[in-house]
């Protein structure tokens, strides 16, 4: 495969934005691809794939390139060169490259040394699977013997999964529009379609018409877990940009009411745009500007979804840069936030109503243990009904946890 200097330079620039300016990888890639109209589809794919894969395998790449801390442009070129050498072997099991173009930027990259260090790296899990020490330790202590398999699965590229919007169409119609040869259904996830090859669907008419949303299969299990029925009142209290709110609206068939709440106004604005595109008419949004807003809603809803803020360790396939930005102290802080949300927001549920507590974390301390502690404190008032966990290793879904609780 021929390397083009302009494309490698763009990759290097993007990596500097992610690791020096601390910007989010998806935003960086999106802006970079918009910046040059001359790049064709293959050029764009090269840049996006190489940025994401290098971010994903950052610790491994630094090890094989012998770069302790990347601070200068030449460090990033050296890392890009080392990655090009090992990439065919590491990602596809093909033979590694034995040489690089004779560019001055690559003059300090020695293919033989890179391969020796690559073989060495594979002996140590945290380097081979490119994870910070502390996440590897906490994963092993909380997930146990399943951790190595889950960690390996979290390093795979996530598929593009669509949720067909039943308010406007059905799965057969969307498959026909997109092409049966490029879509697959998923057993047990009735509205899900997986794209066999990656493509940007946001430009398609079927997307603009609200026939589907992009939403992982694991995430698509959460709204149905809430056991909603037509005419019910539902609150989605940590709605974000509202993927699950939209799913709930479809499950309710636009009946009843959905109140989507969040502490960030821009996310609710995005949800309103999406709801309009989806043909949703039973949804309103509300900014959580004070605790009083929650207090005023005591015992007003039949169903409550708490998709709480978390470490995001179940969705590393989609956000590989978050593992480098997460800090152990954030985890301690977020567990307190989760417990507070569960304690205070649960009061919004009517007696006899139900609530789902959900996270996109594979750690029990953010998930099962939070639910155990809550039901223990409130056993006179709340009954634990059931819980479910998705496994990146077993199902190929993102790692989600969901628990259903009923107020007595």
mmCIF file of C-alpha atoms in Angstrom:
data_model
loop_
_atom_site.group_PDB
_atom_site.id
_atom_site.type_symbol
_atom_site.label_atom_id
_atom_site.label_comp_id
_atom_site.label_asym_id
_atom_site.label_seq_id
_atom_site.Cartn_x
_atom_site.Cartn_y
_atom_site.Cartn_z
ATOM 1 C CA UNK A 1 0.000 0.000 0.000
ATOM 2 C CA UNK A 2 1.412 3.366 -1.040
ATOM 3 C CA UNK A 3 1.624 6.070 1.624
ATOM 4 C CA UNK A 4 0.864 9.677 0.685
ATOM 5 C CA UNK A 5 2.694 12.313 2.671
ATOM 6 C CA UNK A 6 -0.232 14.748 2.789
ATOM 7 C CA UNK A 7 -2.505 12.105 4.355
ATOM 8 C CA UNK A 8 0.088 11.025 6.935
ATOM 9 C CA UNK A 9 0.675 14.721 7.749
ATOM 10 C CA UNK A 10 -3.076 15.180 8.308
ATOM 11 C CA UNK A 11 -3.085 12.131 10.615
ATOM 12 C CA UNK A 12 -0.145 13.562 12.574
ATOM 13 C CA UNK A 13 -1.886 16.914 12.908
ATOM 14 C CA UNK A 14 -5.065 15.259 14.205
ATOM 15 C CA UNK A 15 -3.142 13.220 16.792
ATOM 16 C CA UNK A 16 -1.455 16.375 18.091
ATOM 17 C CA UNK A 17 -4.908 17.918 18.543
ATOM 18 C CA UNK A 18 -6.093 14.868 20.509
ATOM 19 C CA UNK A 19 -3.044 14.349 22.715
ATOM 20 C CA UNK A 20 -1.542 17.848 23.102
ATOM 21 C CA UNK A 21 -4.633 20.069 22.864
ATOM 22 C CA UNK A 22 -6.767 17.423 24.622
ATOM 23 C CA UNK A 23 -9.569 17.615 22.045
ATOM 24 C CA UNK A 24 -12.086 14.817 21.384
ATOM 25 C CA UNK A 25 -11.013 12.481 18.589
ATOM 26 C CA UNK A 26 -14.396 12.406 16.820
ATOM 27 C CA UNK A 27 -14.587 16.223 16.707
ATOM 28 C CA UNK A 28 -11.009 16.486 15.476
ATOM 29 C CA UNK A 29 -11.592 13.985 12.670
ATOM 30 C CA UNK A 30 -14.902 15.573 11.672
ATOM 31 C CA UNK A 31 -13.375 19.070 11.388
ATOM 32 C CA UNK A 32 -10.259 17.829 9.620
ATOM 33 C CA UNK A 33 -12.258 15.976 6.951
ATOM 34 C CA UNK A 34 -14.352 19.094 6.313
ATOM 35 C CA UNK A 35 -11.197 21.212 5.920
ATOM 36 C CA UNK A 36 -10.049 19.759 2.585
ATOM 37 C CA UNK A 37 -12.585 19.331 -0.204
ATOM 38 C CA UNK A 38 -9.982 17.703 -2.484
ATOM 39 C CA UNK A 39 -9.730 14.520 -0.438
ATOM 40 C CA UNK A 40 -11.644 11.640 -1.980
ATOM 41 C CA UNK A 41 -13.460 8.856 -0.099
ATOM 42 C CA UNK A 42 -10.318 6.692 0.180
ATOM 43 C CA UNK A 43 -8.248 9.617 1.481
ATOM 44 C CA UNK A 44 -10.869 10.389 4.130
ATOM 45 C CA UNK A 45 -11.105 6.747 5.125
ATOM 46 C CA UNK A 46 -7.302 6.559 5.482
ATOM 47 C CA UNK A 47 -7.186 9.599 7.776
ATOM 48 C CA UNK A 48 -10.186 8.613 9.926
ATOM 49 C CA UNK A 49 -9.095 4.979 10.318
ATOM 50 C CA UNK A 50 -5.472 5.800 11.114
ATOM 51 C CA UNK A 51 -6.360 8.480 13.655
ATOM 52 C CA UNK A 52 -8.869 6.268 15.468
ATOM 53 C CA UNK A 53 -6.662 3.162 15.384
ATOM 54 C CA UNK A 54 -3.600 5.034 16.613
ATOM 55 C CA UNK A 55 -5.645 6.580 19.429
ATOM 56 C CA UNK A 56 -6.975 3.109 20.274
ATOM 57 C CA UNK A 57 -3.492 1.507 20.297
ATOM 58 C CA UNK A 58 -1.632 4.574 21.612
ATOM 59 C CA UNK A 59 0.263 2.868 24.428
ATOM 60 C CA UNK A 60 1.360 0.009 22.165
ATOM 61 C CA UNK A 61 2.445 2.415 19.407
ATOM 62 C CA UNK A 62 4.447 4.543 21.856
ATOM 63 C CA UNK A 63 6.144 1.397 23.161
ATOM 64 C CA UNK A 64 7.182 0.068 19.744
ATOM 65 C CA UNK A 65 8.305 3.541 18.592
ATOM 66 C CA UNK A 66 10.249 4.132 21.835
ATOM 67 C CA UNK A 67 8.479 7.436 22.461
ATOM 68 C CA UNK A 68 7.953 8.026 26.171
ATOM 69 C CA UNK A 69 5.861 11.187 25.861
ATOM 70 C CA UNK A 70 4.855 12.696 22.526
ATOM 71 C CA UNK A 71 5.289 16.475 22.667
ATOM 72 C CA UNK A 72 6.931 17.505 19.382
ATOM 73 C CA UNK A 73 5.797 17.082 15.775
ATOM 74 C CA UNK A 74 8.747 14.731 15.137
ATOM 75 C CA UNK A 75 7.498 12.403 17.930
ATOM 76 C CA UNK A 76 4.135 12.092 16.200
ATOM 77 C CA UNK A 77 5.760 11.381 12.816
ATOM 78 C CA UNK A 78 7.856 8.696 14.446
ATOM 79 C CA UNK A 79 4.722 7.150 15.994
ATOM 80 C CA UNK A 80 2.883 7.317 12.654
ATOM 81 C CA UNK A 81 5.787 5.529 10.949
ATOM 82 C CA UNK A 82 5.944 2.793 13.597
ATOM 83 C CA UNK A 83 2.187 2.299 13.327
ATOM 84 C CA UNK A 84 2.323 1.892 9.531
ATOM 85 C CA UNK A 85 4.929 -0.854 10.000
ATOM 86 C CA UNK A 86 2.981 -2.935 12.518
ATOM 87 C CA UNK A 87 -0.587 -2.145 11.388
ATOM 88 C CA UNK A 88 -1.001 -4.933 8.755
ATOM 89 C CA UNK A 89 0.192 -7.543 11.260
ATOM 90 C CA UNK A 90 -1.578 -6.145 14.312
ATOM 91 C CA UNK A 91 -4.994 -5.489 12.769
ATOM 92 C CA UNK A 92 -5.271 -8.096 10.008
ATOM 93 C CA UNK A 93 -2.639 -10.742 10.719
ATOM 94 C CA UNK A 94 -0.874 -9.936 7.430
ATOM 95 C CA UNK A 95 2.879 -9.526 7.136
ATOM 96 C CA UNK A 96 4.269 -6.376 8.724
ATOM 97 C CA UNK A 97 5.850 -3.787 6.417
ATOM 98 C CA UNK A 98 9.632 -4.002 6.246
ATOM 99 C CA UNK A 99 10.264 -0.457 5.051
ATOM 100 C CA UNK A 100 8.810 3.045 4.952
ATOM 101 C CA UNK A 101 9.042 5.793 2.304
ATOM 102 C CA UNK A 102 12.382 7.609 2.451
ATOM 103 C CA UNK A 103 10.960 10.771 3.965
ATOM 104 C CA UNK A 104 13.106 12.821 6.353
ATOM 105 C CA UNK A 105 10.329 12.539 8.971
ATOM 106 C CA UNK A 106 10.804 8.737 9.058
ATOM 107 C CA UNK A 107 14.600 8.655 9.193
ATOM 108 C CA UNK A 108 14.650 7.729 12.897
ATOM 109 C CA UNK A 109 12.162 4.848 12.516
ATOM 110 C CA UNK A 110 14.033 1.530 12.386
ATOM 111 C CA UNK A 111 11.726 -1.277 11.122
ATOM 112 C CA UNK A 112 13.776 -4.032 12.780
ATOM 113 C CA UNK A 113 13.745 -2.345 16.187
ATOM 114 C CA UNK A 114 9.988 -1.658 15.858
ATOM 115 C CA UNK A 115 9.283 -5.360 15.193
ATOM 116 C CA UNK A 116 11.472 -6.513 18.075
ATOM 117 C CA UNK A 117 9.652 -4.172 20.456
ATOM 118 C CA UNK A 118 6.291 -5.235 19.046
ATOM 119 C CA UNK A 119 7.027 -8.900 19.856
ATOM 120 C CA UNK A 120 8.158 -7.793 23.323
ATOM 121 C CA UNK A 121 4.984 -5.721 23.849
ATOM 122 C CA UNK A 122 2.690 -8.691 23.221
ATOM 123 C CA UNK A 123 3.969 -10.360 26.418
ATOM 124 C CA UNK A 124 2.406 -7.697 28.690
ATOM 125 C CA UNK A 125 -1.394 -7.348 28.566
ATOM 126 C CA UNK A 126 -1.656 -3.668 29.466
ATOM 127 C CA UNK A 127 0.788 -2.766 26.660
ATOM 128 C CA UNK A 128 -0.493 -5.347 24.149
ATOM 129 C CA UNK A 129 -4.116 -4.259 24.760
ATOM 130 C CA UNK A 130 -3.065 -0.617 25.122
ATOM 131 C CA UNK A 131 -4.753 0.328 28.387
ATOM 132 C CA UNK A 132 -3.560 2.494 31.307
ATOM 133 C CA UNK A 133 -2.264 0.511 34.312
ATOM 134 C CA UNK A 134 -5.027 1.668 36.645
ATOM 135 C CA UNK A 135 -7.875 0.682 34.280
ATOM 136 C CA UNK A 136 -6.278 -2.738 33.737
ATOM 137 C CA UNK A 137 -6.045 -3.211 37.520
ATOM 138 C CA UNK A 138 -9.612 -2.116 38.225
ATOM 139 C CA UNK A 139 -10.929 -4.178 35.300
ATOM 140 C CA UNK A 140 -9.188 -7.283 36.597
ATOM 141 C CA UNK A 141 -10.340 -6.731 40.187
ATOM 142 C CA UNK A 142 -13.995 -6.032 39.260
ATOM 143 C CA UNK A 143 -14.617 -8.078 36.113
ATOM 144 C CA UNK A 144 -12.356 -10.993 37.083
ATOM 145 C CA UNK A 145 -11.510 -13.782 34.672
ATOM 146 C CA UNK A 146 -13.712 -12.301 31.929
ATOM 147 C CA UNK A 147 -11.639 -9.089 31.842
ATOM 148 C CA UNK A 148 -9.040 -10.181 29.214
ATOM 149 C CA UNK A 149 -11.774 -11.159 26.723
ATOM 150 C CA UNK A 150 -13.834 -8.013 27.380
ATOM 151 C CA UNK A 151 -10.732 -5.815 27.071
ATOM 152 C CA UNK A 152 -9.808 -7.399 23.728
ATOM 153 C CA UNK A 153 -13.399 -6.913 22.485
ATOM 154 C CA UNK A 154 -13.353 -3.242 23.568
ATOM 155 C CA UNK A 155 -10.359 -2.742 21.241
ATOM 156 C CA UNK A 156 -12.261 -3.885 18.161
ATOM 157 C CA UNK A 157 -13.802 -1.329 15.804
ATOM 158 C CA UNK A 158 -17.494 -0.933 16.640
ATOM 159 C CA UNK A 159 -19.977 -1.728 13.869
ATOM 160 C CA UNK A 160 -22.462 0.882 12.658
ATOM 161 C CA UNK A 161 -25.853 -0.146 14.100
ATOM 162 C CA UNK A 162 -29.132 1.539 13.169
ATOM 163 C CA UNK A 163 -32.422 1.605 15.094
ATOM 164 C CA UNK A 164 -35.351 1.666 12.703
ATOM 165 C CA UNK A 165 -37.958 4.261 13.746
ATOM 166 C CA UNK A 166 -41.281 2.390 13.987
ATOM 167 C CA UNK A 167 -43.210 5.701 14.083
ATOM 168 C CA UNK A 168 -42.400 6.185 10.395
ATOM 169 C CA UNK A 169 -41.445 2.862 8.823
ATOM 170 C CA UNK A 170 -40.432 -0.747 9.491
ATOM 171 C CA UNK A 171 -37.289 -2.828 9.292
ATOM 172 C CA UNK A 172 -38.156 -4.456 5.942
ATOM 173 C CA UNK A 173 -38.668 -1.082 4.247
ATOM 174 C CA UNK A 174 -35.359 0.317 5.549
ATOM 175 C CA UNK A 175 -33.487 -2.828 4.490
ATOM 176 C CA UNK A 176 -34.940 -2.447 1.024
ATOM 177 C CA UNK A 177 -33.897 1.222 0.859
ATOM 178 C CA UNK A 178 -30.333 0.593 2.070
ATOM 179 C CA UNK A 179 -29.837 -2.738 0.302
ATOM 180 C CA UNK A 180 -30.205 -6.231 1.765
ATOM 181 C CA UNK A 181 -26.601 -7.064 0.878
ATOM 182 C CA UNK A 182 -25.212 -4.360 3.197
ATOM 183 C CA UNK A 183 -27.547 -4.803 6.191
ATOM 184 C CA UNK A 184 -28.056 -7.567 8.757
ATOM 185 C CA UNK A 185 -30.676 -8.006 11.480
ATOM 186 C CA UNK A 186 -29.797 -8.918 15.094
ATOM 187 C CA UNK A 187 -31.654 -11.653 16.973
ATOM 188 C CA UNK A 188 -33.296 -10.302 20.112
ATOM 189 C CA UNK A 189 -33.003 -6.646 19.060
ATOM 190 C CA UNK A 190 -36.095 -6.206 16.877
ATOM 191 C CA UNK A 191 -35.446 -2.721 15.433
ATOM 192 C CA UNK A 192 -31.680 -3.096 14.883
ATOM 193 C CA UNK A 193 -29.836 -3.245 11.571
ATOM 194 C CA UNK A 194 -26.062 -3.648 11.308
ATOM 195 C CA UNK A 195 -24.218 -2.222 8.326
ATOM 196 C CA UNK A 196 -21.815 -4.801 6.892
ATOM 197 C CA UNK A 197 -19.519 -2.040 5.667
ATOM 198 C CA UNK A 198 -18.955 1.309 7.328
ATOM 199 C CA UNK A 199 -20.602 4.304 5.739
ATOM 200 C CA UNK A 200 -21.665 7.774 6.792
ATOM 201 C CA UNK A 201 -25.461 7.516 6.876
ATOM 202 C CA UNK A 202 -26.209 11.124 7.902
ATOM 203 C CA UNK A 203 -26.317 12.267 4.262
ATOM 204 C CA UNK A 204 -28.924 9.688 3.195
ATOM 205 C CA UNK A 205 -32.508 10.794 2.527
ATOM 206 C CA UNK A 206 -33.814 7.907 4.651
ATOM 207 C CA UNK A 207 -31.871 9.320 7.626
ATOM 208 C CA UNK A 208 -32.953 12.916 6.948
ATOM 209 C CA UNK A 209 -36.566 11.682 6.789
ATOM 210 C CA UNK A 210 -36.240 10.153 10.262
ATOM 211 C CA UNK A 211 -36.563 6.508 9.220
ATOM 212 C CA UNK A 212 -33.680 5.462 11.502
ATOM 213 C CA UNK A 213 -31.151 6.639 14.072
ATOM 214 C CA UNK A 214 -27.614 5.390 14.725
ATOM 215 C CA UNK A 215 -27.729 3.505 18.049
ATOM 216 C CA UNK A 216 -25.750 0.499 19.319
ATOM 217 C CA UNK A 217 -27.632 -2.769 19.790
ATOM 218 C CA UNK A 218 -26.832 -2.817 23.523
ATOM 219 C CA UNK A 219 -28.263 0.671 23.925
ATOM 220 C CA UNK A 220 -31.412 -0.430 22.047
ATOM 221 C CA UNK A 221 -32.219 -2.926 24.820
ATOM 222 C CA UNK A 222 -32.578 -0.231 27.495
ATOM 223 C CA UNK A 223 -35.829 1.549 26.514
ATOM 224 C CA UNK A 224 -37.804 -1.742 26.155
ATOM 225 C CA UNK A 225 -36.445 -2.812 29.565
ATOM 226 C CA UNK A 226 -38.501 -0.010 31.124
ATOM 227 C CA UNK A 227 -41.709 -1.955 30.348
ATOM 228 C CA UNK A 228 -43.680 0.990 28.929
ATOM 229 C CA UNK A 229 -47.289 0.757 27.714
ATOM 230 C CA UNK A 230 -49.315 3.179 25.552
ATOM 231 C CA UNK A 231 -50.612 6.223 27.439
ATOM 232 C CA UNK A 232 -48.003 6.147 30.221
ATOM 233 C CA UNK A 233 -46.048 9.118 31.532
ATOM 234 C CA UNK A 234 -42.286 8.605 31.246
ATOM 235 C CA UNK A 235 -39.339 10.688 32.447
ATOM 236 C CA UNK A 236 -35.892 10.235 30.899
ATOM 237 C CA UNK A 237 -33.930 12.148 33.520
ATOM 238 C CA UNK A 238 -30.382 11.976 32.056
ATOM 239 C CA UNK A 239 -31.501 12.211 28.454
ATOM 240 C CA UNK A 240 -28.430 13.736 26.803
ATOM 241 C CA UNK A 241 -29.059 14.024 23.072
ATOM 242 C CA UNK A 242 -31.938 11.632 23.567
ATOM 243 C CA UNK A 243 -31.397 8.380 21.662
ATOM 244 C CA UNK A 244 -33.328 6.430 24.313
ATOM 245 C CA UNK A 245 -36.041 9.127 24.608
ATOM 246 C CA UNK A 246 -36.708 8.752 20.880
ATOM 247 C CA UNK A 247 -36.853 4.973 21.257
ATOM 248 C CA UNK A 248 -39.334 5.341 24.158
ATOM 249 C CA UNK A 249 -41.515 7.627 22.005
ATOM 250 C CA UNK A 250 -41.632 4.919 19.325
ATOM 251 C CA UNK A 251 -42.443 2.208 21.893
ATOM 252 C CA UNK A 252 -45.304 4.387 23.207
ATOM 253 C CA UNK A 253 -46.526 4.973 19.650
ATOM 254 C CA UNK A 254 -46.509 8.750 20.308
ATOM 255 C CA UNK A 255 -49.099 8.278 23.119
ATOM 256 C CA UNK A 256 -48.732 9.329 26.760
ATOM 257 C CA UNK A 257 -45.924 11.744 27.539
ATOM 258 C CA UNK A 258 -42.143 11.778 27.705
ATOM 259 C CA UNK A 259 -40.274 14.407 29.685
ATOM 260 C CA UNK A 260 -36.610 14.425 28.651
ATOM 261 C CA UNK A 261 -34.359 16.166 31.155
ATOM 262 C CA UNK A 262 -30.671 17.001 31.267
ATOM 263 C CA UNK A 263 -28.253 19.455 32.877
ATOM 264 C CA UNK A 264 -26.864 20.522 29.460
ATOM 265 C CA UNK A 265 -29.039 22.770 27.321
ATOM 266 C CA UNK A 266 -27.264 22.112 23.993
ATOM 267 C CA UNK A 267 -27.970 18.381 24.274
ATOM 268 C CA UNK A 268 -31.677 19.021 24.760
ATOM 269 C CA UNK A 269 -31.663 21.325 21.724
ATOM 270 C CA UNK A 270 -30.135 18.511 19.692
ATOM 271 C CA UNK A 271 -32.821 16.141 21.042
ATOM 272 C CA UNK A 272 -35.564 18.543 19.924
ATOM 273 C CA UNK A 273 -34.105 18.578 16.393
ATOM 274 C CA UNK A 274 -33.931 14.782 16.353
ATOM 275 C CA UNK A 275 -37.475 14.417 17.748
ATOM 276 C CA UNK A 276 -38.796 16.648 14.974
ATOM 277 C CA UNK A 277 -36.999 14.555 12.333
ATOM 278 C CA UNK A 278 -38.347 11.357 13.931
ATOM 279 C CA UNK A 279 -41.956 12.562 13.899
ATOM 280 C CA UNK A 280 -42.156 12.436 17.708
ATOM 281 C CA UNK A 281 -45.090 14.427 19.142
ATOM 282 C CA UNK A 282 -45.330 13.219 22.779
ATOM 283 C CA UNK A 283 -42.000 14.597 24.034
ATOM 284 C CA UNK A 284 -41.038 17.775 25.883
ATOM 285 C CA UNK A 285 -37.621 18.761 27.219
ATOM 286 C CA UNK A 286 -36.682 20.380 30.521
ATOM 287 C CA UNK A 287 -33.334 21.729 31.686
ATOM 288 C CA UNK A 288 -32.362 20.621 35.202
ATOM 289 C CA UNK A 289 -31.271 24.032 36.473
ATOM 290 C CA UNK A 290 -31.742 23.273 40.190
ATOM 291 C CA UNK A 291 -32.567 20.421 42.558
ATOM 292 C CA UNK A 292 -35.961 22.011 43.114
ATOM 293 C CA UNK A 293 -37.029 20.915 39.628
ATOM 294 C CA UNK A 294 -36.585 17.274 40.655
ATOM 295 C CA UNK A 295 -38.318 17.819 44.016
ATOM 296 C CA UNK A 296 -41.340 19.391 42.301
ATOM 297 C CA UNK A 297 -41.811 16.264 40.185
ATOM 298 C CA UNK A 298 -42.145 13.890 43.178
ATOM 299 C CA UNK A 299 -44.450 10.924 42.446
ATOM 300 C CA UNK A 300 -45.531 12.229 39.015
ATOM 301 C CA UNK A 301 -44.341 9.562 36.572
ATOM 302 C CA UNK A 302 -45.271 5.956 35.727
ATOM 303 C CA UNK A 303 -41.794 5.161 34.425
ATOM 304 C CA UNK A 304 -38.344 6.672 35.006
ATOM 305 C CA UNK A 305 -35.166 6.064 33.023
ATOM 306 C CA UNK A 306 -31.897 6.902 34.777
ATOM 307 C CA UNK A 307 -29.149 6.413 32.203
ATOM 308 C CA UNK A 308 -26.608 7.891 34.605
ATOM 309 C CA UNK A 309 -23.247 9.548 33.870
ATOM 310 C CA UNK A 310 -20.483 6.946 34.130
ATOM 311 C CA UNK A 311 -16.884 6.095 33.218
ATOM 312 C CA UNK A 312 -17.936 4.963 29.727
ATOM 313 C CA UNK A 313 -15.753 1.862 30.025
ATOM 314 C CA UNK A 314 -18.390 -0.140 28.152
ATOM 315 C CA UNK A 315 -18.154 2.050 25.034
ATOM 316 C CA UNK A 316 -14.378 2.292 24.526
ATOM 317 C CA UNK A 317 -14.804 0.828 21.025
ATOM 318 C CA UNK A 318 -16.589 4.045 20.031
ATOM 319 C CA UNK A 319 -14.602 6.493 22.187
ATOM 320 C CA UNK A 320 -11.067 5.086 22.348
ATOM 321 C CA UNK A 321 -9.575 8.419 23.448
ATOM 322 C CA UNK A 322 -11.576 8.393 26.694
ATOM 323 C CA UNK A 323 -9.316 5.710 28.217
ATOM 324 C CA UNK A 324 -6.381 8.141 28.047
ATOM 325 C CA UNK A 325 -8.420 11.027 29.472
ATOM 326 C CA UNK A 326 -10.124 9.166 32.328
ATOM 327 C CA UNK A 327 -8.553 9.571 35.766
ATOM 328 C CA UNK A 328 -9.027 7.343 38.850
ATOM 329 C CA UNK A 329 -10.366 10.311 40.843
ATOM 330 C CA UNK A 330 -13.085 10.841 38.211
ATOM 331 C CA UNK A 331 -14.304 7.303 38.866
ATOM 332 C CA UNK A 332 -14.602 7.976 42.619
ATOM 333 C CA UNK A 333 -16.468 11.210 41.929
ATOM 334 C CA UNK A 334 -18.850 9.707 39.367
ATOM 335 C CA UNK A 335 -19.851 6.865 41.705
ATOM 336 C CA UNK A 336 -20.998 9.487 44.237
ATOM 337 C CA UNK A 337 -22.942 11.295 41.488
ATOM 338 C CA UNK A 338 -24.610 8.007 40.468
ATOM 339 C CA UNK A 339 -25.655 7.243 44.057
ATOM 340 C CA UNK A 340 -27.040 10.795 44.490
ATOM 341 C CA UNK A 341 -29.042 10.611 41.257
ATOM 342 C CA UNK A 342 -30.498 7.240 42.220
ATOM 343 C CA UNK A 343 -31.360 8.500 45.700
ATOM 344 C CA UNK A 344 -32.984 11.796 44.668
ATOM 345 C CA UNK A 345 -34.410 11.241 41.185
ATOM 346 C CA UNK A 346 -36.138 7.967 42.155
ATOM 347 C CA UNK A 347 -38.628 10.035 44.172
ATOM 348 C CA UNK A 348 -40.228 11.141 40.868
ATOM 349 C CA UNK A 349 -41.735 7.657 40.385
ATOM 350 C CA UNK A 350 -45.362 7.118 41.422
ATOM 351 C CA UNK A 351 -46.141 4.313 43.873
ATOM 352 C CA UNK A 352 -46.547 1.183 41.762
ATOM 353 C CA UNK A 353 -44.368 2.705 39.026
ATOM 354 C CA UNK A 354 -41.058 1.389 37.701
ATOM 355 C CA UNK A 355 -37.563 2.687 37.066
ATOM 356 C CA UNK A 356 -34.557 1.529 35.069
ATOM 357 C CA UNK A 357 -31.034 2.363 36.288
ATOM 358 C CA UNK A 358 -28.553 2.052 33.394
ATOM 359 C CA UNK A 359 -24.848 2.627 32.723
ATOM 360 C CA UNK A 360 -22.503 2.194 29.773
ATOM 361 C CA UNK A 361 -19.840 0.788 32.097
ATOM 362 C CA UNK A 362 -18.605 -2.768 32.480
ATOM 363 C CA UNK A 363 -17.681 -2.123 36.141
ATOM 364 C CA UNK A 364 -20.015 -3.592 38.797
ATOM 365 C CA UNK A 365 -19.082 -0.738 41.196
ATOM 366 C CA UNK A 366 -20.947 1.671 38.888
ATOM 367 C CA UNK A 367 -23.762 -0.742 38.145
ATOM 368 C CA UNK A 368 -24.818 -3.841 40.127
ATOM 369 C CA UNK A 369 -23.308 -2.530 43.374
ATOM 370 C CA UNK A 370 -25.099 0.832 43.089
ATOM 371 C CA UNK A 371 -28.437 -0.966 42.660
ATOM 372 C CA UNK A 372 -27.735 -3.363 45.575
ATOM 373 C CA UNK A 373 -26.869 -0.469 47.882
ATOM 374 C CA UNK A 374 -30.003 1.470 46.869
ATOM 375 C CA UNK A 375 -32.421 -1.453 47.300
ATOM 376 C CA UNK A 376 -30.816 -2.308 50.639
ATOM 377 C CA UNK A 377 -31.388 1.255 51.876
ATOM 378 C CA UNK A 378 -34.965 1.328 50.550
ATOM 379 C CA UNK A 379 -36.190 -2.238 50.878
ATOM 380 C CA UNK A 380 -39.496 -1.074 52.402
ATOM 381 C CA UNK A 381 -40.164 1.106 49.368
ATOM 382 C CA UNK A 382 -38.465 -0.471 46.333
ATOM 383 C CA UNK A 383 -38.409 -3.988 44.890
ATOM 384 C CA UNK A 384 -35.608 -5.245 42.649
ATOM 385 C CA UNK A 385 -37.212 -6.895 39.590
ATOM 386 C CA UNK A 386 -34.371 -7.890 37.228
ATOM 387 C CA UNK A 387 -31.068 -6.865 35.663
ATOM 388 C CA UNK A 388 -29.273 -7.445 32.381
ATOM 389 C CA UNK A 389 -25.743 -6.872 31.169
ATOM 390 C CA UNK A 390 -24.480 -6.849 27.583
ATOM 391 C CA UNK A 391 -21.020 -8.193 26.785
ATOM 392 C CA UNK A 392 -18.717 -6.823 24.080
ATOM 393 C CA UNK A 393 -16.892 -10.187 24.099
ATOM 394 C CA UNK A 394 -19.922 -12.492 23.880
ATOM 395 C CA UNK A 395 -22.431 -10.502 21.808
ATOM 396 C CA UNK A 396 -20.310 -7.849 20.122
ATOM 397 C CA UNK A 397 -22.556 -5.129 21.622
ATOM 398 C CA UNK A 398 -21.242 -2.204 23.637
ATOM 399 C CA UNK A 399 -21.038 -2.919 27.374
ATOM 400 C CA UNK A 400 -24.296 -1.780 28.998
ATOM 401 C CA UNK A 401 -25.929 -2.567 32.349
ATOM 402 C CA UNK A 402 -29.633 -2.127 33.123
ATOM 403 C CA UNK A 403 -31.699 -2.886 36.250
ATOM 404 C CA UNK A 404 -35.475 -2.715 36.613
ATOM 405 C CA UNK A 405 -36.865 -1.645 39.998
ATOM 406 C CA UNK A 406 -40.488 -1.259 41.101
ATOM 407 C CA UNK A 407 -41.778 1.198 43.675
ATOM 408 C CA UNK A 408 -44.063 -0.588 46.113
#
